[in-house]
Amino acid sequence: MDWIDAVWLLFIAGLAFLPPINEVHKQLILIAFALFQLFEGKLVARLPHEGPTISVGIKSFSPLCCWTTPARWESTVLTIRFYYLPVITAAIYYGPIGTLLWSSVASLAYCSFLISALEEYEITPEAEGLLALRILFFFLVAILVNRFVVENRRQVARYQELSQTLEETNRQLQRAEADARRSERLAALGQMSAGLAHEIRNPLGVIKGSAEMLVQKLKDAQPLESELAGYIFSEVNRLNALVARFLDFRAPLKP
């Protein structure tokens, strides 16, 4: 159960303990409201566009099913309090314009009780002023709740945007850290490779010098051996060129 559903149930329970407690129709409709409130979240989640309209509509017109006679009108002054339910619900789900429209619908639904009440009772100017004051409180509560809800939505949206920004920044920092570690490893590998390349060039130099001497000494006397020594000399030159290219790749020359 969401926390707002718990608040709604506490509010409905508070209405149930307000007089007249023994009014059966009042308690029945409060029970119906409480049961509907438990499923309202699922309804709105499944029907994000039509769900709020269905919820506010049910809460606005369901009291009309029970209080239709003047006697019940007279004995249930609590009726006005029921219409705070659709007003507050509309303030939660809609913007300012939608909240004002649904508050007007709730006010008209509440005033519809006058149709049966005027058959036996006469509304005095004082009663008219009280009725206008009650309806004014509908709009006042709706505006206050909607203002709070809209501001809360803005804060949530701002926090979500900030959270997304922080997540993106964190990802960038992680990528930068990974790149830095990779660069450090590559730099260490480059230094090690450069040292290894220099160590390789030293014996290559000795081999190259020895091969040159062999070629010179065996050039005329032993042609086959001289040719094999030439192979050593050429392969050493090839390895030297390969090491030189490797060093140039590690630290390219600047023009």
PDB file of C-alpha atoms in Angstrom:
ATOM      1  CA  MET A   1       0.000   0.000   0.000  1.00  0.00           C
ATOM      2  CA  ASP A   2       1.288   3.434  -0.927  1.00  0.00           C
ATOM      3  CA  TRP A   3       1.614   6.043   1.794  1.00  0.00           C
ATOM      4  CA  ILE A   4      -0.968   8.293   0.148  1.00  0.00           C
ATOM      5  CA  ASP A   5      -3.490   5.421   0.203  1.00  0.00           C
ATOM      6  CA  ALA A   6      -2.871   5.052   3.930  1.00  0.00           C
ATOM      7  CA  VAL A   7      -3.521   8.779   4.399  1.00  0.00           C
ATOM      8  CA  TRP A   8      -6.749   8.473   2.402  1.00  0.00           C
ATOM      9  CA  LEU A   9      -7.930   5.551   4.525  1.00  0.00           C
ATOM     10  CA  LEU A  10      -7.209   7.479   7.719  1.00  0.00           C
ATOM     11  CA  PHE A  11      -9.170  10.428   6.354  1.00  0.00           C
ATOM     12  CA  ILE A  12     -12.112   8.199   5.449  1.00  0.00           C
ATOM     13  CA  ALA A  13     -11.951   6.561   8.870  1.00  0.00           C
ATOM     14  CA  GLY A  14     -12.078  10.017  10.452  1.00  0.00           C
ATOM     15  CA  LEU A  15     -15.222  10.796   8.457  1.00  0.00           C
ATOM     16  CA  ALA A  16     -16.758   7.519   9.619  1.00  0.00           C
ATOM     17  CA  PHE A  17     -16.449   8.544  13.275  1.00  0.00           C
ATOM     18  CA  LEU A  18     -17.972  11.957  12.732  1.00  0.00           C
ATOM     19  CA  PRO A  19     -21.697  12.311  13.463  1.00  0.00           C
ATOM     20  CA  PRO A  20     -24.079  10.978  12.418  1.00  0.00           C
ATOM     21  CA  ILE A  21     -22.299   7.695  13.183  1.00  0.00           C
ATOM     22  CA  ASN A  22     -25.474   5.603  12.949  1.00  0.00           C
ATOM     23  CA  GLU A  23     -26.292   6.794   9.430  1.00  0.00           C
ATOM     24  CA  VAL A  24     -26.198   3.549   7.434  1.00  0.00           C
ATOM     25  CA  HIS A  25     -25.963   5.186   4.028  1.00  0.00           C
ATOM     26  CA  LYS A  26     -23.049   7.296   5.166  1.00  0.00           C
ATOM     27  CA  GLN A  27     -21.065   4.311   6.468  1.00  0.00           C
ATOM     28  CA  LEU A  28     -21.830   2.245   3.365  1.00  0.00           C
ATOM     29  CA  ILE A  29     -20.533   4.869   1.008  1.00  0.00           C
ATOM     30  CA  LEU A  30     -17.436   5.380   3.168  1.00  0.00           C
ATOM     31  CA  ILE A  31     -16.750   1.654   3.013  1.00  0.00           C
ATOM     32  CA  ALA A  32     -17.181   1.811  -0.761  1.00  0.00           C
ATOM     33  CA  PHE A  33     -14.752   4.751  -0.904  1.00  0.00           C
ATOM     34  CA  ALA A  34     -12.194   2.850   1.210  1.00  0.00           C
ATOM     35  CA  LEU A  35     -12.404  -0.263  -0.985  1.00  0.00           C
ATOM     36  CA  PHE A  36     -12.121   1.793  -4.141  1.00  0.00           C
ATOM     37  CA  GLN A  37      -9.132   3.655  -2.714  1.00  0.00           C
ATOM     38  CA  LEU A  38      -7.239   0.374  -2.338  1.00  0.00           C
ATOM     39  CA  PHE A  39      -7.574  -0.283  -6.087  1.00  0.00           C
ATOM     40  CA  GLU A  40      -7.270   3.299  -7.313  1.00  0.00           C
ATOM     41  CA  GLY A  41      -3.483   3.139  -7.663  1.00  0.00           C
ATOM     42  CA  LYS A  42      -3.689   0.039  -9.877  1.00  0.00           C
ATOM     43  CA  LEU A  43      -6.455   1.658 -11.929  1.00  0.00           C
ATOM     44  CA  VAL A  44      -4.408   4.799 -12.568  1.00  0.00           C
ATOM     45  CA  ALA A  45      -1.282   2.743 -13.297  1.00  0.00           C
ATOM     46  CA  ARG A  46      -3.128   0.591 -15.850  1.00  0.00           C
ATOM     47  CA  LEU A  47      -5.058   3.515 -17.378  1.00  0.00           C
ATOM     48  CA  PRO A  48      -2.817   6.568 -16.934  1.00  0.00           C
ATOM     49  CA  HIS A  49      -5.093   8.813 -19.028  1.00  0.00           C
ATOM     50  CA  GLU A  50      -8.575   7.553 -18.199  1.00  0.00           C
ATOM     51  CA  GLY A  51      -7.858   6.339 -14.648  1.00  0.00           C
ATOM     52  CA  PRO A  52      -7.837   9.735 -12.898  1.00  0.00           C
ATOM     53  CA  THR A  53     -11.058  10.757 -14.681  1.00  0.00           C
ATOM     54  CA  ILE A  54     -12.780   7.529 -13.643  1.00  0.00           C
ATOM     55  CA  SER A  55     -11.585   7.904 -10.051  1.00  0.00           C
ATOM     56  CA  VAL A  56     -12.688  11.518  -9.646  1.00  0.00           C
ATOM     57  CA  GLY A  57     -15.974  10.819 -11.423  1.00  0.00           C
ATOM     58  CA  ILE A  58     -16.832   7.917  -9.111  1.00  0.00           C
ATOM     59  CA  LYS A  59     -16.024   9.965  -6.028  1.00  0.00           C
ATOM     60  CA  SER A  60     -18.050  12.911  -7.332  1.00  0.00           C
ATOM     61  CA  PHE A  61     -21.272  11.129  -8.236  1.00  0.00           C
ATOM     62  CA  SER A  62     -21.418   8.078  -5.956  1.00  0.00           C
ATOM     63  CA  PRO A  63     -22.930  10.063  -3.012  1.00  0.00           C
ATOM     64  CA  LEU A  64     -25.919  10.842  -5.239  1.00  0.00           C
ATOM     65  CA  CYS A  65     -26.874   7.174  -5.127  1.00  0.00           C
ATOM     66  CA  CYS A  66     -27.694   7.322  -1.410  1.00  0.00           C
ATOM     67  CA  TRP A  67     -28.732  10.861  -0.521  1.00  0.00           C
ATOM     68  CA  THR A  68     -31.657  11.782  -2.711  1.00  0.00           C
ATOM     69  CA  THR A  69     -34.510  12.567  -0.313  1.00  0.00           C
ATOM     70  CA  PRO A  70     -35.002  15.771   1.682  1.00  0.00           C
ATOM     71  CA  ALA A  71     -35.039  13.808   4.965  1.00  0.00           C
ATOM     72  CA  ARG A  72     -31.649  12.391   4.266  1.00  0.00           C
ATOM     73  CA  TRP A  73     -30.479  15.821   3.132  1.00  0.00           C
ATOM     74  CA  GLU A  74     -31.526  17.273   6.455  1.00  0.00           C
ATOM     75  CA  SER A  75     -29.978  14.479   8.514  1.00  0.00           C
ATOM     76  CA  THR A  76     -26.648  14.361   6.649  1.00  0.00           C
ATOM     77  CA  VAL A  77     -24.941  17.699   6.889  1.00  0.00           C
ATOM     78  CA  LEU A  78     -21.816  15.598   6.556  1.00  0.00           C
ATOM     79  CA  THR A  79     -22.501  15.374   2.820  1.00  0.00           C
ATOM     80  CA  ILE A  80     -20.328  18.410   2.175  1.00  0.00           C
ATOM     81  CA  ARG A  81     -17.332  16.593   3.617  1.00  0.00           C
ATOM     82  CA  PHE A  82     -17.657  13.740   1.162  1.00  0.00           C
ATOM     83  CA  TYR A  83     -17.083  16.094  -1.720  1.00  0.00           C
ATOM     84  CA  TYR A  84     -13.651  16.976  -0.450  1.00  0.00           C
ATOM     85  CA  LEU A  85     -12.647  13.483  -1.615  1.00  0.00           C
ATOM     86  CA  PRO A  86     -13.082  14.130  -5.379  1.00  0.00           C
ATOM     87  CA  VAL A  87     -11.748  17.677  -5.000  1.00  0.00           C
ATOM     88  CA  ILE A  88      -8.520  16.519  -3.352  1.00  0.00           C
ATOM     89  CA  THR A  89      -8.205  13.588  -5.766  1.00  0.00           C
ATOM     90  CA  ALA A  90      -8.480  15.950  -8.729  1.00  0.00           C
ATOM     91  CA  ALA A  91      -5.897  18.263  -7.155  1.00  0.00           C
ATOM     92  CA  ILE A  92      -3.493  15.324  -6.912  1.00  0.00           C
ATOM     93  CA  TYR A  93      -3.878  14.022 -10.460  1.00  0.00           C
ATOM     94  CA  TYR A  94      -4.498  17.176 -12.530  1.00  0.00           C
ATOM     95  CA  GLY A  95      -3.023  20.580 -13.092  1.00  0.00           C
ATOM     96  CA  PRO A  96      -4.581  23.864 -11.963  1.00  0.00           C
ATOM     97  CA  ILE A  97      -7.145  24.025 -14.784  1.00  0.00           C
ATOM     98  CA  GLY A  98      -8.221  20.399 -14.412  1.00  0.00           C
ATOM     99  CA  THR A  99      -8.461  20.855 -10.647  1.00  0.00           C
ATOM    100  CA  LEU A 100     -10.735  23.884 -11.002  1.00  0.00           C
ATOM    101  CA  LEU A 101     -12.934  22.088 -13.529  1.00  0.00           C
ATOM    102  CA  TRP A 102     -13.402  19.042 -11.323  1.00  0.00           C
ATOM    103  CA  SER A 103     -14.000  21.275  -8.312  1.00  0.00           C
ATOM    104  CA  SER A 104     -16.812  22.901 -10.299  1.00  0.00           C
ATOM    105  CA  VAL A 105     -18.219  19.446 -11.130  1.00  0.00           C
ATOM    106  CA  ALA A 106     -18.082  18.442  -7.450  1.00  0.00           C
ATOM    107  CA  SER A 107     -19.784  21.698  -6.477  1.00  0.00           C
ATOM    108  CA  LEU A 108     -22.576  21.075  -8.986  1.00  0.00           C
ATOM    109  CA  ALA A 109     -22.976  17.523  -7.709  1.00  0.00           C
ATOM    110  CA  TYR A 110     -23.246  18.823  -4.171  1.00  0.00           C
ATOM    111  CA  CYS A 111     -25.741  21.506  -5.195  1.00  0.00           C
ATOM    112  CA  SER A 112     -27.851  18.859  -6.937  1.00  0.00           C
ATOM    113  CA  PHE A 113     -29.158  17.920  -3.489  1.00  0.00           C
ATOM    114  CA  LEU A 114     -31.024  21.237  -3.550  1.00  0.00           C
ATOM    115  CA  ILE A 115     -33.373  19.863  -6.193  1.00  0.00           C
ATOM    116  CA  SER A 116     -35.036  17.507  -3.713  1.00  0.00           C
ATOM    117  CA  ALA A 117     -34.471  19.745  -0.682  1.00  0.00           C
ATOM    118  CA  LEU A 118     -36.344  22.702  -2.223  1.00  0.00           C
ATOM    119  CA  GLU A 119     -39.484  20.591  -2.438  1.00  0.00           C
ATOM    120  CA  GLU A 120     -39.931  20.739   1.335  1.00  0.00           C
ATOM    121  CA  TYR A 121     -37.573  23.427   2.573  1.00  0.00           C
ATOM    122  CA  GLU A 122     -36.946  27.049   1.789  1.00  0.00           C
ATOM    123  CA  ILE A 123     -33.403  28.288   1.618  1.00  0.00           C
ATOM    124  CA  THR A 124     -32.895  31.492   3.553  1.00  0.00           C
ATOM    125  CA  PRO A 125     -30.307  34.140   2.646  1.00  0.00           C
ATOM    126  CA  GLU A 126     -28.181  32.891   5.526  1.00  0.00           C
ATOM    127  CA  ALA A 127     -28.315  29.368   4.109  1.00  0.00           C
ATOM    128  CA  GLU A 128     -27.373  30.705   0.684  1.00  0.00           C
ATOM    129  CA  GLY A 129     -24.343  32.427   2.175  1.00  0.00           C
ATOM    130  CA  LEU A 130     -23.388  29.250   4.007  1.00  0.00           C
ATOM    131  CA  LEU A 131     -23.752  27.245   0.774  1.00  0.00           C
ATOM    132  CA  ALA A 132     -21.560  29.733  -1.106  1.00  0.00           C
ATOM    133  CA  LEU A 133     -18.981  29.572   1.668  1.00  0.00           C
ATOM    134  CA  ARG A 134     -18.925  25.774   1.547  1.00  0.00           C
ATOM    135  CA  ILE A 135     -18.444  25.784  -2.223  1.00  0.00           C
ATOM    136  CA  LEU A 136     -15.726  28.415  -1.880  1.00  0.00           C
ATOM    137  CA  PHE A 137     -13.907  26.112   0.481  1.00  0.00           C
ATOM    138  CA  PHE A 138     -13.994  23.431  -2.227  1.00  0.00           C
ATOM    139  CA  PHE A 139     -11.957  25.648  -4.514  1.00  0.00           C
ATOM    140  CA  LEU A 140      -9.715  26.876  -1.705  1.00  0.00           C
ATOM    141  CA  VAL A 141      -8.787  23.336  -0.663  1.00  0.00           C
ATOM    142  CA  ALA A 142      -8.350  22.317  -4.297  1.00  0.00           C
ATOM    143  CA  ILE A 143      -5.982  25.204  -5.051  1.00  0.00           C
ATOM    144  CA  LEU A 144      -3.909  24.673  -1.903  1.00  0.00           C
ATOM    145  CA  VAL A 145      -3.538  20.921  -2.432  1.00  0.00           C
ATOM    146  CA  ASN A 146      -2.824  21.340  -6.141  1.00  0.00           C
ATOM    147  CA  ARG A 147      -0.192  23.977  -5.436  1.00  0.00           C
ATOM    148  CA  PHE A 148       1.508  21.632  -2.999  1.00  0.00           C
ATOM    149  CA  VAL A 149       1.299  18.698  -5.420  1.00  0.00           C
ATOM    150  CA  VAL A 150       2.608  20.711  -8.391  1.00  0.00           C
ATOM    151  CA  GLU A 151       5.520  22.010  -6.348  1.00  0.00           C
ATOM    152  CA  ASN A 152       6.246  18.505  -5.125  1.00  0.00           C
ATOM    153  CA  ARG A 153       6.243  17.265  -8.726  1.00  0.00           C
ATOM    154  CA  ARG A 154       8.659  20.012  -9.695  1.00  0.00           C
ATOM    155  CA  GLN A 155      10.961  19.056  -6.856  1.00  0.00           C
ATOM    156  CA  VAL A 156      10.781  15.383  -7.824  1.00  0.00           C
ATOM    157  CA  ALA A 157      11.486  16.242 -11.472  1.00  0.00           C
ATOM    158  CA  ARG A 158      14.384  18.460 -10.392  1.00  0.00           C
ATOM    159  CA  TYR A 159      15.812  15.718  -8.203  1.00  0.00           C
ATOM    160  CA  GLN A 160      15.397  13.174 -10.995  1.00  0.00           C
ATOM    161  CA  GLU A 161      17.183  15.467 -13.437  1.00  0.00           C
ATOM    162  CA  LEU A 162      19.935  16.071 -10.893  1.00  0.00           C
ATOM    163  CA  SER A 163      20.188  12.337 -10.271  1.00  0.00           C
ATOM    164  CA  GLN A 164      20.496  11.656 -14.000  1.00  0.00           C
ATOM    165  CA  THR A 165      23.146  14.363 -14.288  1.00  0.00           C
ATOM    166  CA  LEU A 166      25.080  12.879 -11.390  1.00  0.00           C
ATOM    167  CA  GLU A 167      24.795   9.404 -12.892  1.00  0.00           C
ATOM    168  CA  GLU A 168      26.086  10.672 -16.237  1.00  0.00           C
ATOM    169  CA  THR A 169      28.915  12.531 -14.492  1.00  0.00           C
ATOM    170  CA  ASN A 170      29.735   9.412 -12.516  1.00  0.00           C
ATOM    171  CA  ARG A 171      29.834   7.362 -15.712  1.00  0.00           C
ATOM    172  CA  GLN A 172      32.118   9.926 -17.335  1.00  0.00           C
ATOM    173  CA  LEU A 173      34.395   9.875 -14.286  1.00  0.00           C
ATOM    174  CA  GLN A 174      34.492   6.088 -14.381  1.00  0.00           C
ATOM    175  CA  ARG A 175      35.364   6.163 -18.091  1.00  0.00           C
ATOM    176  CA  ALA A 176      38.034   8.804 -17.451  1.00  0.00           C
ATOM    177  CA  GLU A 177      39.433   6.745 -14.578  1.00  0.00           C
ATOM    178  CA  ALA A 178      39.479   3.633 -16.742  1.00  0.00           C
ATOM    179  CA  ASP A 179      41.199   5.581 -19.542  1.00  0.00           C
ATOM    180  CA  ALA A 180      43.740   6.940 -17.056  1.00  0.00           C
ATOM    181  CA  ARG A 181      44.483   3.446 -15.747  1.00  0.00           C
ATOM    182  CA  ARG A 182      44.767   2.175 -19.307  1.00  0.00           C
ATOM    183  CA  SER A 183      47.107   5.047 -20.186  1.00  0.00           C
ATOM    184  CA  GLU A 184      49.239   4.299 -17.136  1.00  0.00           C
ATOM    185  CA  ARG A 185      49.446   0.648 -18.094  1.00  0.00           C
ATOM    186  CA  LEU A 186      50.296   1.557 -21.672  1.00  0.00           C
ATOM    187  CA  ALA A 187      52.935   4.037 -20.496  1.00  0.00           C
ATOM    188  CA  ALA A 188      54.490   1.423 -18.228  1.00  0.00           C
ATOM    189  CA  LEU A 189      54.348  -1.109 -21.040  1.00  0.00           C
ATOM    190  CA  GLY A 190      55.922   1.410 -23.382  1.00  0.00           C
ATOM    191  CA  GLN A 191      58.795   2.104 -20.989  1.00  0.00           C
ATOM    192  CA  MET A 192      59.353  -1.607 -20.427  1.00  0.00           C
ATOM    193  CA  SER A 193      59.184  -2.267 -24.176  1.00  0.00           C
ATOM    194  CA  ALA A 194      61.642   0.535 -24.891  1.00  0.00           C
ATOM    195  CA  GLY A 195      64.103  -0.870 -22.378  1.00  0.00           C
ATOM    196  CA  LEU A 196      63.615  -4.334 -23.796  1.00  0.00           C
ATOM    197  CA  ALA A 197      64.143  -3.030 -27.337  1.00  0.00           C
ATOM    198  CA  HIS A 198      67.423  -1.372 -26.327  1.00  0.00           C
ATOM    199  CA  GLU A 199      68.523  -4.592 -24.656  1.00  0.00           C
ATOM    200  CA  ILE A 200      67.713  -6.490 -27.854  1.00  0.00           C
ATOM    201  CA  ARG A 201      69.690  -4.044 -30.003  1.00  0.00           C
ATOM    202  CA  ASN A 202      72.883  -4.603 -28.017  1.00  0.00           C
ATOM    203  CA  PRO A 203      73.256  -8.333 -28.837  1.00  0.00           C
ATOM    204  CA  LEU A 204      72.006  -7.585 -32.349  1.00  0.00           C
ATOM    205  CA  GLY A 205      74.905  -5.173 -32.724  1.00  0.00           C
ATOM    206  CA  VAL A 206      77.380  -7.819 -31.620  1.00  0.00           C
ATOM    207  CA  ILE A 207      75.808 -10.384 -33.950  1.00  0.00           C
ATOM    208  CA  LYS A 208      75.894  -7.867 -36.794  1.00  0.00           C
ATOM    209  CA  GLY A 209      79.559  -7.042 -36.259  1.00  0.00           C
ATOM    210  CA  SER A 210      80.481 -10.695 -36.024  1.00  0.00           C
ATOM    211  CA  ALA A 211      78.526 -11.468 -39.202  1.00  0.00           C
ATOM    212  CA  GLU A 212      80.356  -8.674 -41.057  1.00  0.00           C
ATOM    213  CA  MET A 213      83.723 -10.089 -40.007  1.00  0.00           C
ATOM    214  CA  LEU A 214      82.682 -13.574 -41.071  1.00  0.00           C
ATOM    215  CA  VAL A 215      81.541 -12.302 -44.464  1.00  0.00           C
ATOM    216  CA  GLN A 216      84.849 -10.547 -45.033  1.00  0.00           C
ATOM    217  CA  LYS A 217      86.957 -13.526 -43.974  1.00  0.00           C
ATOM    218  CA  LEU A 218      84.952 -16.184 -45.756  1.00  0.00           C
ATOM    219  CA  LYS A 219      84.214 -14.130 -48.843  1.00  0.00           C
ATOM    220  CA  ASP A 220      86.842 -15.697 -51.087  1.00  0.00           C
ATOM    221  CA  ALA A 221      87.839 -18.938 -49.328  1.00  0.00           C
ATOM    222  CA  GLN A 222      84.465 -20.512 -48.538  1.00  0.00           C
ATOM    223  CA  PRO A 223      81.560 -19.136 -50.632  1.00  0.00           C
ATOM    224  CA  LEU A 224      78.835 -21.217 -48.916  1.00  0.00           C
ATOM    225  CA  GLU A 225      79.824 -20.150 -45.428  1.00  0.00           C
ATOM    226  CA  SER A 226      80.177 -16.575 -46.631  1.00  0.00           C
ATOM    227  CA  GLU A 227      76.656 -16.724 -48.062  1.00  0.00           C
ATOM    228  CA  LEU A 228      75.260 -18.081 -44.737  1.00  0.00           C
ATOM    229  CA  ALA A 229      77.030 -15.303 -42.826  1.00  0.00           C
ATOM    230  CA  GLY A 230      75.429 -12.836 -45.227  1.00  0.00           C
ATOM    231  CA  TYR A 231      72.030 -14.238 -44.282  1.00  0.00           C
ATOM    232  CA  ILE A 232      72.853 -13.566 -40.610  1.00  0.00           C
ATOM    233  CA  PHE A 233      73.904 -10.028 -41.471  1.00  0.00           C
ATOM    234  CA  SER A 234      70.740  -9.259 -43.509  1.00  0.00           C
ATOM    235  CA  GLU A 235      68.400 -10.765 -40.879  1.00  0.00           C
ATOM    236  CA  VAL A 236      70.096  -8.753 -38.144  1.00  0.00           C
ATOM    237  CA  ASN A 237      69.557  -5.600 -40.218  1.00  0.00           C
ATOM    238  CA  ARG A 238      65.897  -6.541 -40.602  1.00  0.00           C
ATOM    239  CA  LEU A 239      65.501  -7.035 -36.845  1.00  0.00           C
ATOM    240  CA  ASN A 240      67.257  -3.707 -36.210  1.00  0.00           C
ATOM    241  CA  ALA A 241      64.844  -1.949 -38.564  1.00  0.00           C
ATOM    242  CA  LEU A 242      61.902  -3.627 -36.807  1.00  0.00           C
ATOM    243  CA  VAL A 243      63.120  -2.475 -33.382  1.00  0.00           C
ATOM    244  CA  ALA A 244      63.671   1.056 -34.733  1.00  0.00           C
ATOM    245  CA  ARG A 245      60.122   1.194 -36.066  1.00  0.00           C
ATOM    246  CA  PHE A 246      58.827  -0.038 -32.713  1.00  0.00           C
ATOM    247  CA  LEU A 247      60.685   2.751 -30.900  1.00  0.00           C
ATOM    248  CA  ASP A 248      59.414   5.323 -33.395  1.00  0.00           C
ATOM    249  CA  PHE A 249      55.843   4.118 -32.814  1.00  0.00           C
ATOM    250  CA  ARG A 250      56.249   4.440 -29.036  1.00  0.00           C
ATOM    251  CA  ALA A 251      57.576   8.011 -29.282  1.00  0.00           C
ATOM    252  CA  PRO A 252      56.861   9.423 -32.763  1.00  0.00           C
ATOM    253  CA  LEU A 253      59.244  12.035 -34.015  1.00  0.00           C
ATOM    254  CA  LYS A 254      57.994  15.609 -34.185  1.00  0.00           C
ATOM    255  CA  PRO A 255      58.553  17.454 -37.451  1.00  0.00           C
TER     256      PRO A 255
END
